[in-house]
Amino acid sequence: MKTLKVALLGAGNVGSQVARILLEDTEVLAARTGARLELVGIAVRNVDATREYAAPRELYTTDASTLVRGADIVIELMGGLEPARTLILESIEHGATVVTGNKALLAVDGPALYEKADQAGVQLSYEAAVAGAIPILRPITDSLAGDKITRVMGIVNGTTNFILDAMDSTGAEFSDALAEATRLGYAEADPTADIEGHDAAAKGAILASLAFHTRYALEDVHCEGITGVTATDIAAAKDAGYVIKLLAIAEKLDGGVSVRVHPTLLPREHPLGAVRGAFNAVFVEAESAGELMFYGRGAGGSPTASAVMGDVVSAARRLVLGGPGRTDSTIEVLPVLPIDAVSTRYYIHLDAADQPGVLSKISALFAENGVSIESMRQTVHREHGENEGPGSAELRIVTHRAGEAALAATVKAINGLDVINSVTSVLRVEGV
Ligand code: NAP
């Protein structure tokens, strides 16, 4: 039986679980791949650190560069940009197959790294970089290879889903839900990448690239985070039968592809609406297969190690059989469309004076801008209880599909009306 040398870079949350599987499941892995997977070394910063899984002391090294040189398969689980990038490039140059979960690096340098791997004829796999344990990249690239994907919508960031779910179930404001997420370890000390949507955008770029056979980078993704979502938005959405989720959406439209991340209203009965806590899910629509949903843990040492090992076994099988590395298809070159080209339904929440004629003024502005109203609900609030004193009207409007520019012009015009106290929120609606 052939022996394949495996170098592991990093033995943290994920790396230590990968080491455990490689060392404890050698027989099973050999039966599944047709090769012995020999873990030849584990690169870390501190060889004496106490780890969740303690591999034999002699496997640990601080010399990652030498380690990758003799390897058939390099598993990069250090995280960060450097030295991960240089070590992946060195591995590719030496003809090693590379498996990584480094979403931050792929977000910045993915297209360049895929190009290098293509040129060298080696495989670079990164199932763990999107939605942790959930097998989503291989289903898109392999299982659905004979189909045409039309849309992918994913809850791909557990931190923001935890926060939005906590706001939905407890009525908490964003800052309190974030504090709770931090206390429970779901949010990092600096949560910017999660709450501003950058992490979801990096995964959106990967999903769009694989679904639409074109390489997209992070800067191609229109990105809005969840910091502006208020308890009032959540309560109003809930009252109207919706739940607010941060979605990464990659969609094929006339003339190109839209890739975007933003808070989105989903009907509560939509499959993605049922994704609670820090779980992830990806909803795929394809011409022949119809709708598919992939659900599971988006993070965690063991769950993510499962995705990494899937890539390792797949790479080992290919190395046993021989043949060139399978690269992701880039046969199409579909341009990224600006957010203005996207048409969606919108939910608009307004606070207006309770006066005769207000509704007709608002409706007229929608009509003038070519935005058609699907439903409008009004709740009147009075200063001194029911039917007494001056009042204000809370309006919740859902539109039919409208373009971003037309909607923005409508909202601007409404804001200019003297009977409007404030436009409290404008959110896109999907899944209807
Ligand atoms: P981690 O716990 O921080 O572990 C990082 C490991 O890399 C540590 O063992 C560290 O060594 C080693 N390392 C870091 N810099 C190094 C350097 N310059 N030289 C040698 N070793 C170095 O990270 P993790 O949570 O396992 O995540 C690993 C990767 O998986 C990241 O790219 C992450 O984005 C991705 N990922 C993680 C999850 C998750 O749930 N954790 C989910 C999906 C994807 P020491 O131990 O000696 O410090």
Coordinates of C-alpha atoms and ligand atoms in Angstrom, one line a residue:
M1 CA 0.0 0.0 0.0
K2 CA 1.2 3.4 -1.0
T3 CA 2.2 5.8 1.9
L4 CA 1.3 9.5 1.6
K5 CA 3.2 11.9 3.8
V6 CA 0.9 14.4 5.5
A7 CA 2.2 17.7 7.0
L8 CA -0.1 19.6 9.4
L9 CA 0.4 23.3 9.9
G10 CA -1.3 24.3 13.2
A11 CA -2.6 22.3 16.2
G12 CA -5.2 24.7 17.6
N13 CA -9.0 24.1 17.8
V14 CA -9.2 22.5 14.4
G15 CA -5.6 21.2 13.8
S16 CA -5.5 19.2 17.1
Q17 CA -8.7 17.4 16.0
V18 CA -7.3 16.7 12.6
A19 CA -4.2 15.3 14.2
R20 CA -6.4 13.0 16.4
I21 CA -8.3 11.6 13.4
L22 CA -5.1 11.1 11.4
L23 CA -3.4 9.3 14.3
E24 CA -6.4 7.3 15.7
D25 CA -8.2 6.4 12.5
T26 CA -5.2 5.2 10.4
E27 CA -6.8 1.8 9.5
V28 CA -10.1 3.4 8.5
L29 CA -8.5 6.1 6.5
A30 CA -6.3 3.6 4.7
A31 CA -9.3 1.5 3.8
R32 CA -11.1 4.5 2.4
T33 CA -8.2 6.0 0.5
G34 CA -6.1 3.0 -0.6
A35 CA -3.0 4.6 1.0
R36 CA -1.5 4.9 4.5
L37 CA -1.7 8.6 5.6
E38 CA 1.4 9.2 7.6
L39 CA 1.4 12.3 9.7
V40 CA 5.1 13.4 9.4
G41 CA 4.9 16.6 11.5
I42 CA 2.9 19.3 13.1
A43 CA 4.1 22.9 12.8
V44 CA 3.2 25.1 15.8
R45 CA 4.6 28.2 17.5
N46 CA 5.1 26.6 20.9
V47 CA 6.0 22.9 20.8
D48 CA 5.5 22.6 24.6
A49 CA 2.0 24.0 24.7
T50 CA -0.8 21.9 26.3
R51 CA -3.2 20.8 23.6
E52 CA -6.7 19.4 23.4
Y53 CA -5.2 16.3 21.7
A54 CA -1.6 15.5 22.6
A55 CA 0.2 13.9 19.6
P56 CA 3.6 12.3 20.2
R57 CA 6.1 15.1 21.3
E58 CA 8.5 14.4 18.4
L59 CA 5.9 15.3 15.8
Y60 CA 5.8 19.0 16.8
T61 CA 8.1 21.4 15.1
T62 CA 8.5 25.2 14.7
D63 CA 10.1 24.7 11.3
A64 CA 7.0 24.7 9.0
S65 CA 9.0 25.5 5.9
T66 CA 11.1 22.3 6.1
L67 CA 8.1 20.3 7.0
V68 CA 6.1 21.2 3.9
R69 CA 9.0 20.3 1.6
G70 CA 8.7 16.6 1.9
A71 CA 4.9 16.3 2.1
D72 CA 2.4 14.8 -0.4
I73 CA -0.5 16.6 1.4
V74 CA -0.2 19.8 3.4
I75 CA -3.0 20.8 5.7
E76 CA -2.9 24.5 6.6
L77 CA -4.8 25.3 9.8
M78 CA -2.7 28.1 11.2
G79 CA -5.0 30.9 10.1
G80 CA -4.0 34.5 9.3
L81 CA -2.3 35.7 6.2
E82 CA 1.4 35.1 7.0
P83 CA 3.2 32.7 7.2
A84 CA 0.1 30.7 5.9
R85 CA 0.3 32.3 2.4
T86 CA 4.0 31.7 1.9
L87 CA 3.8 28.1 3.2
I88 CA 0.8 27.3 0.9
L89 CA 2.8 28.7 -2.1
E90 CA 5.9 26.7 -1.1
S91 CA 3.7 23.6 -0.8
I92 CA 2.3 24.2 -4.3
E93 CA 5.7 24.8 -5.7
H94 CA 6.9 21.4 -4.3
G95 CA 3.9 19.7 -5.9
A96 CA 2.0 19.0 -2.7
T97 CA -1.8 18.9 -2.5
V98 CA -3.0 21.6 -0.2
V99 CA -6.1 21.5 2.1
T100 CA -6.9 24.7 4.1
G101 CA -9.7 26.2 6.1
N102 CA -8.2 29.7 6.0
K103 CA -11.2 31.8 4.9
A104 CA -9.4 35.1 5.8
L105 CA -6.5 34.2 3.5
L106 CA -8.8 33.0 0.7
A107 CA -10.8 36.2 1.0
V108 CA -7.7 38.3 0.3
D109 CA -5.6 36.0 -1.9
G110 CA -7.9 33.2 -3.1
P111 CA -7.9 34.0 -6.8
A112 CA -4.1 34.2 -6.9
L113 CA -3.7 31.0 -4.9
Y114 CA -6.1 29.1 -7.1
E115 CA -4.2 30.4 -10.2
K116 CA -0.9 29.1 -8.8
A117 CA -2.4 25.7 -8.0
D118 CA -3.8 25.5 -11.5
Q119 CA -0.5 26.4 -13.1
A120 CA 1.3 23.8 -10.9
G121 CA -1.4 21.1 -11.6
V122 CA -1.9 20.5 -7.9
Q123 CA -5.2 20.5 -6.0
L124 CA -6.1 23.2 -3.4
S125 CA -9.2 22.3 -1.4
Y126 CA -11.0 24.4 1.2
E127 CA -14.3 22.8 2.2
A128 CA -13.8 24.0 5.8
A129 CA -13.5 27.6 4.8
V130 CA -17.3 27.9 4.2
A131 CA -19.9 26.9 6.8
G132 CA -17.5 24.7 9.0
A133 CA -18.7 21.1 9.1
I134 CA -21.3 21.5 6.4
P135 CA -20.3 19.7 3.1
I136 CA -21.3 22.4 0.7
L137 CA -18.5 23.1 -1.7
R138 CA -18.1 19.5 -3.0
P139 CA -21.9 19.2 -3.5
I140 CA -21.8 22.4 -5.6
T141 CA -18.7 21.4 -7.6
D142 CA -19.3 17.6 -7.9
S143 CA -22.8 16.5 -7.0
L144 CA -24.4 19.4 -8.9
A145 CA -21.8 19.5 -11.7
G146 CA -24.4 18.3 -14.2
D147 CA -27.0 20.8 -13.2
K148 CA -27.2 24.6 -13.4
I149 CA -27.3 26.5 -10.1
T150 CA -29.5 29.6 -10.2
R151 CA -29.2 30.9 -6.6
V152 CA -27.4 30.2 -3.4
M153 CA -28.5 31.7 -0.1
G154 CA -26.6 31.0 3.0
I155 CA -26.5 31.7 6.7
V156 CA -22.7 31.3 6.8
N157 CA -21.7 33.2 9.9
G158 CA -22.7 31.7 13.2
T159 CA -21.9 34.8 15.4
T160 CA -24.4 37.0 13.6
N161 CA -27.0 34.2 13.5
F162 CA -26.6 33.8 17.2
I163 CA -27.0 37.5 17.8
L164 CA -30.1 37.9 15.5
D165 CA -31.7 34.8 16.9
A166 CA -31.1 36.1 20.5
M167 CA -32.7 39.4 19.5
D168 CA -35.6 37.6 17.9
S169 CA -36.3 35.3 20.9
T170 CA -35.6 37.7 23.8
G171 CA -36.4 41.1 22.3
A172 CA -32.8 42.3 23.2
E173 CA -31.1 45.2 21.5
F174 CA -28.2 44.5 19.2
S175 CA -25.5 45.6 21.8
D176 CA -26.9 43.4 24.5
A177 CA -27.1 40.4 22.2
L178 CA -23.5 41.0 21.1
A179 CA -22.4 41.2 24.7
E180 CA -24.1 37.9 25.4
A181 CA -22.5 36.3 22.3
T182 CA -19.1 37.5 23.5
R183 CA -19.7 36.2 27.1
L184 CA -20.6 32.8 25.7
G185 CA -17.6 32.7 23.3
Y186 CA -19.7 32.9 20.1
A187 CA -18.2 36.3 19.3
E188 CA -14.5 37.2 19.2
A189 CA -13.0 40.1 21.3
D190 CA -13.0 42.1 18.1
P191 CA -16.2 41.1 16.4
T192 CA -15.9 43.5 13.4
A193 CA -15.4 40.9 10.7
D194 CA -18.5 39.1 11.8
I195 CA -21.0 41.9 12.6
E196 CA -20.0 44.0 9.6
G197 CA -20.6 41.0 7.3
H198 CA -17.0 40.7 6.0
D199 CA -16.6 37.1 7.0
A200 CA -19.9 36.2 5.3
A201 CA -18.9 38.2 2.3
A202 CA -15.6 36.1 2.0
K203 CA -17.7 33.0 2.0
G204 CA -20.2 34.5 -0.4
A205 CA -17.4 35.1 -2.9
I206 CA -16.3 31.4 -2.7
L207 CA -19.9 30.1 -3.0
A208 CA -20.5 32.4 -6.0
S209 CA -17.2 31.4 -7.7
L210 CA -18.0 27.7 -7.5
A211 CA -21.7 28.0 -8.3
F212 CA -21.2 30.2 -11.3
H213 CA -17.8 29.0 -12.6
T214 CA -16.2 32.4 -12.5
R215 CA -13.6 33.6 -10.0
Y216 CA -15.1 36.3 -7.7
A217 CA -13.1 38.2 -5.0
L218 CA -14.1 39.8 -1.7
E219 CA -14.4 43.2 -3.3
D220 CA -17.0 41.9 -5.8
V221 CA -19.4 41.3 -2.9
H222 CA -21.9 44.1 -1.9
C223 CA -21.7 43.9 1.9
E224 CA -23.9 45.3 4.7
G225 CA -23.6 44.0 8.3
I226 CA -26.1 43.8 11.1
T227 CA -25.0 46.7 13.4
G228 CA -28.0 48.8 12.2
V229 CA -30.6 46.1 13.0
T230 CA -32.7 47.2 16.0
A231 CA -35.0 45.4 18.4
T232 CA -37.8 47.4 16.8
D233 CA -36.9 46.0 13.3
I234 CA -36.9 42.5 14.7
A235 CA -40.2 42.9 16.6
A236 CA -41.9 44.5 13.6
A237 CA -40.6 41.8 11.3
K238 CA -41.8 39.1 13.8
D239 CA -45.2 40.7 14.0
A240 CA -45.5 40.5 10.2
G241 CA -44.5 36.8 10.1
Y242 CA -40.8 37.4 9.2
V243 CA -37.4 36.7 10.8
I244 CA -34.3 38.7 10.1
K245 CA -31.2 36.8 9.0
L246 CA -27.8 37.9 7.6
L247 CA -27.7 36.1 4.3
A248 CA -24.9 35.7 1.7
I249 CA -26.7 35.6 -1.6
A250 CA -25.2 34.6 -5.0
E251 CA -27.7 34.8 -7.8
K252 CA -27.7 34.5 -11.5
L253 CA -29.5 37.4 -13.2
D254 CA -29.8 38.7 -16.7
G255 CA -26.4 39.7 -17.8
G256 CA -24.4 38.5 -14.8
V257 CA -24.3 37.6 -11.2
S258 CA -25.2 39.4 -8.0
V259 CA -23.2 38.5 -4.9
R260 CA -24.3 40.3 -1.8
V261 CA -24.5 40.1 2.0
H262 CA -27.1 42.0 3.9
P263 CA -29.7 41.6 6.7
T264 CA -32.8 40.0 5.0
L265 CA -36.4 39.4 6.0
L266 CA -37.4 35.8 5.4
P267 CA -40.8 34.3 6.0
R268 CA -40.6 32.5 9.3
E269 CA -41.6 29.2 7.6
H270 CA -38.7 29.4 5.1
P271 CA -36.2 26.6 5.8
L272 CA -33.5 29.2 6.5
G273 CA -35.9 30.9 9.0
A274 CA -35.6 27.8 11.2
V275 CA -31.8 28.0 11.6
R276 CA -31.3 28.9 15.2
G277 CA -28.4 29.9 17.4
A278 CA -24.9 29.7 15.9
F279 CA -25.9 27.0 13.3
N280 CA -25.2 27.6 9.6
A281 CA -27.2 26.6 6.5
V282 CA -27.0 27.0 2.8
F283 CA -30.0 26.9 0.5
V284 CA -29.3 26.1 -3.1
E285 CA -31.6 26.4 -6.1
A286 CA -30.7 24.5 -9.3
E287 CA -32.6 24.1 -12.5
S288 CA -33.1 20.4 -12.4
A289 CA -32.6 19.5 -8.7
G290 CA -34.9 22.3 -7.5
E291 CA -34.4 23.4 -3.9
L292 CA -31.7 21.8 -1.6
M293 CA -30.8 22.7 1.9
F294 CA -27.5 21.9 3.8
Y295 CA -27.6 22.5 7.5
G296 CA -25.1 22.0 10.4
R297 CA -22.4 23.4 12.6
G298 CA -20.5 26.3 11.1
A299 CA -17.6 26.1 13.5
G300 CA -15.9 24.2 16.3
G301 CA -12.8 22.1 16.3
S302 CA -14.3 18.6 15.7
P303 CA -17.0 19.7 13.2
T304 CA -14.5 21.7 11.1
A305 CA -12.0 18.8 11.3
S306 CA -14.6 16.6 9.7
A307 CA -14.7 19.0 6.6
V308 CA -10.9 19.1 6.5
M309 CA -10.6 15.3 6.6
G310 CA -13.2 15.1 3.8
D311 CA -10.8 17.1 1.6
V312 CA -7.8 15.0 2.8
V313 CA -9.5 11.7 1.9
S314 CA -10.6 13.0 -1.5
A315 CA -7.0 14.3 -2.2
A316 CA -5.5 11.0 -1.1
R317 CA -7.8 9.0 -3.3
R318 CA -6.7 11.1 -6.3
L319 CA -3.1 10.8 -5.4
V320 CA -3.5 7.0 -5.3
L321 CA -5.2 6.9 -8.7
G322 CA -2.8 9.4 -10.2
G323 CA -3.8 12.1 -12.7
P324 CA -3.7 15.9 -12.5
G325 CA -5.2 17.9 -9.7
R326 CA -8.9 18.7 -10.2
T327 CA -9.3 22.5 -10.3
D328 CA -12.5 24.4 -9.9
S329 CA -14.2 25.2 -13.2
T330 CA -13.8 28.7 -14.4
I331 CA -15.3 28.2 -17.8
E332 CA -17.8 31.0 -17.5
V333 CA -16.9 34.7 -17.1
L334 CA -20.1 36.2 -15.7
P335 CA -19.7 39.8 -14.6
V336 CA -20.7 40.9 -11.2
L337 CA -23.7 43.2 -11.4
P338 CA -23.9 46.3 -9.2
I339 CA -26.4 46.2 -6.3
D340 CA -28.6 48.7 -8.4
A341 CA -29.2 45.9 -10.9
V342 CA -30.8 43.7 -8.2
S343 CA -34.6 43.7 -7.8
T344 CA -36.1 42.4 -4.6
R345 CA -39.1 42.9 -2.4
Y346 CA -38.6 45.5 0.3
Y347 CA -40.0 46.0 3.8
I348 CA -40.2 49.6 4.9
H349 CA -41.1 50.7 8.4
L350 CA -42.3 54.4 8.8
D351 CA -43.4 56.6 11.6
A352 CA -45.8 59.2 10.3
A353 CA -48.3 61.8 11.6
D354 CA -51.8 60.4 12.1
Q355 CA -53.5 62.9 9.7
P356 CA -56.0 62.5 7.0
G357 CA -54.4 62.1 3.6
V358 CA -51.0 60.7 4.8
L359 CA -51.5 57.3 3.3
S360 CA -52.5 58.7 -0.1
K361 CA -49.4 61.0 -0.1
I362 CA -47.1 58.0 0.6
S363 CA -48.9 55.8 -1.9
A364 CA -48.5 58.5 -4.6
L365 CA -44.7 58.6 -4.0
F366 CA -44.4 54.9 -4.5
A367 CA -46.5 55.1 -7.7
E368 CA -44.4 58.0 -9.0
N369 CA -41.2 56.0 -8.6
G370 CA -42.7 52.9 -10.2
V371 CA -42.6 50.8 -6.9
S372 CA -45.7 48.8 -6.4
I373 CA -47.0 48.2 -2.9
E374 CA -47.9 44.6 -2.0
S375 CA -49.3 45.3 1.5
M376 CA -49.5 48.2 4.0
R377 CA -50.3 47.9 7.7
Q378 CA -51.0 50.8 9.9
T379 CA -51.0 51.0 13.7
V380 CA -52.0 54.2 15.4
H381 CA -50.4 55.3 18.7
R382 CA -52.0 58.0 20.8
E383 CA -50.2 60.1 23.3
H384 CA -53.0 59.9 25.9
G385 CA -54.3 56.4 25.4
E386 CA -56.9 55.1 23.0
N387 CA -58.6 57.8 20.9
E388 CA -57.1 60.7 22.9
G389 CA -54.5 63.4 22.1
P390 CA -52.4 63.7 19.0
G391 CA -51.2 60.5 17.5
S392 CA -48.7 58.9 15.2
A393 CA -49.1 56.2 12.7
E394 CA -46.7 53.3 12.4
L395 CA -46.7 52.0 8.9
R396 CA -45.3 48.7 7.6
I397 CA -45.1 48.5 3.9
V398 CA -44.0 45.5 1.8
T399 CA -43.4 46.2 -1.9
H400 CA -43.5 43.9 -4.9
R401 CA -40.1 43.4 -6.6
A402 CA -38.4 46.7 -7.2
G403 CA -35.0 48.0 -8.3
E404 CA -32.6 49.3 -5.7
A405 CA -32.5 52.8 -7.3
A406 CA -36.3 53.1 -7.6
L407 CA -36.6 52.1 -3.9
A408 CA -33.9 54.5 -2.8
A409 CA -35.6 57.4 -4.7
T410 CA -39.0 56.5 -3.1
V411 CA -37.5 56.4 0.4
K412 CA -35.8 59.8 -0.2
A413 CA -39.0 61.3 -1.4
I414 CA -41.0 59.9 1.6
N415 CA -38.3 61.3 4.0
G416 CA -39.0 64.7 2.5
L417 CA -42.7 64.7 3.4
D418 CA -43.5 66.9 6.3
V419 CA -45.9 64.3 7.7
I420 CA -43.1 61.7 8.1
N421 CA -41.4 61.6 11.5
S422 CA -38.9 59.0 10.4
V423 CA -38.2 56.1 8.1
T424 CA -37.2 53.6 10.8
S425 CA -36.0 50.7 8.5
V426 CA -35.7 49.6 5.0
L427 CA -34.9 45.9 4.6
R428 CA -34.8 43.5 1.6
V429 CA -37.2 40.5 1.7
E430 CA -36.3 37.1 0.2
G431 CA -37.8 33.7 0.1
V432 CA -41.3 34.7 -0.7
Ligands
NAP1 P1 -6.1 28.3 16.4 O1 -6.8 27.6 17.5 O2 -5.8 29.8 16.6 O3 -4.8 27.5 16.0 C1 -3.8 28.0 15.2 C2 -2.6 27.0 15.3 O4 -1.7 27.5 14.3 C3 -2.0 26.9 16.6 O5 -1.6 25.6 16.9 C4 -0.7 27.8 16.5 O6 0.4 27.3 17.2 C5 -0.4 27.6 15.0 N1 0.3 28.8 14.5 C6 -0.2 30.0 14.3 N2 0.7 30.8 13.8 C7 1.8 30.1 13.6 C8 3.1 30.3 13.1 N3 3.5 31.6 12.7 N4 4.0 29.3 13.0 C9 3.7 28.1 13.4 N5 2.4 27.8 13.9 C10 1.5 28.8 14.0 O7 -7.0 28.3 15.0 P2 -8.2 27.4 14.7 O8 -9.5 27.9 15.3 O9 -7.8 25.9 14.8 O10 -8.4 27.7 13.1 C11 -7.5 27.3 12.1 C12 -8.0 27.7 10.7 O11 -9.3 27.1 10.5 C13 -8.2 29.2 10.6 O12 -7.8 29.6 9.3 C14 -9.7 29.4 10.8 O13 -10.2 30.5 10.1 C15 -10.2 28.1 10.1 N6 -11.5 27.7 10.6 C16 -11.7 27.6 12.0 C17 -12.9 27.2 12.5 C18 -13.2 27.0 13.9 O14 -14.3 26.7 14.3 N7 -12.2 27.2 14.8 C19 -14.0 27.0 11.6 C20 -13.8 27.1 10.2 C21 -12.5 27.5 9.7 P3 0.5 27.4 18.8 O15 -0.6 26.4 19.3 O16 1.8 26.9 19.2 O17 0.2 28.8 19.2

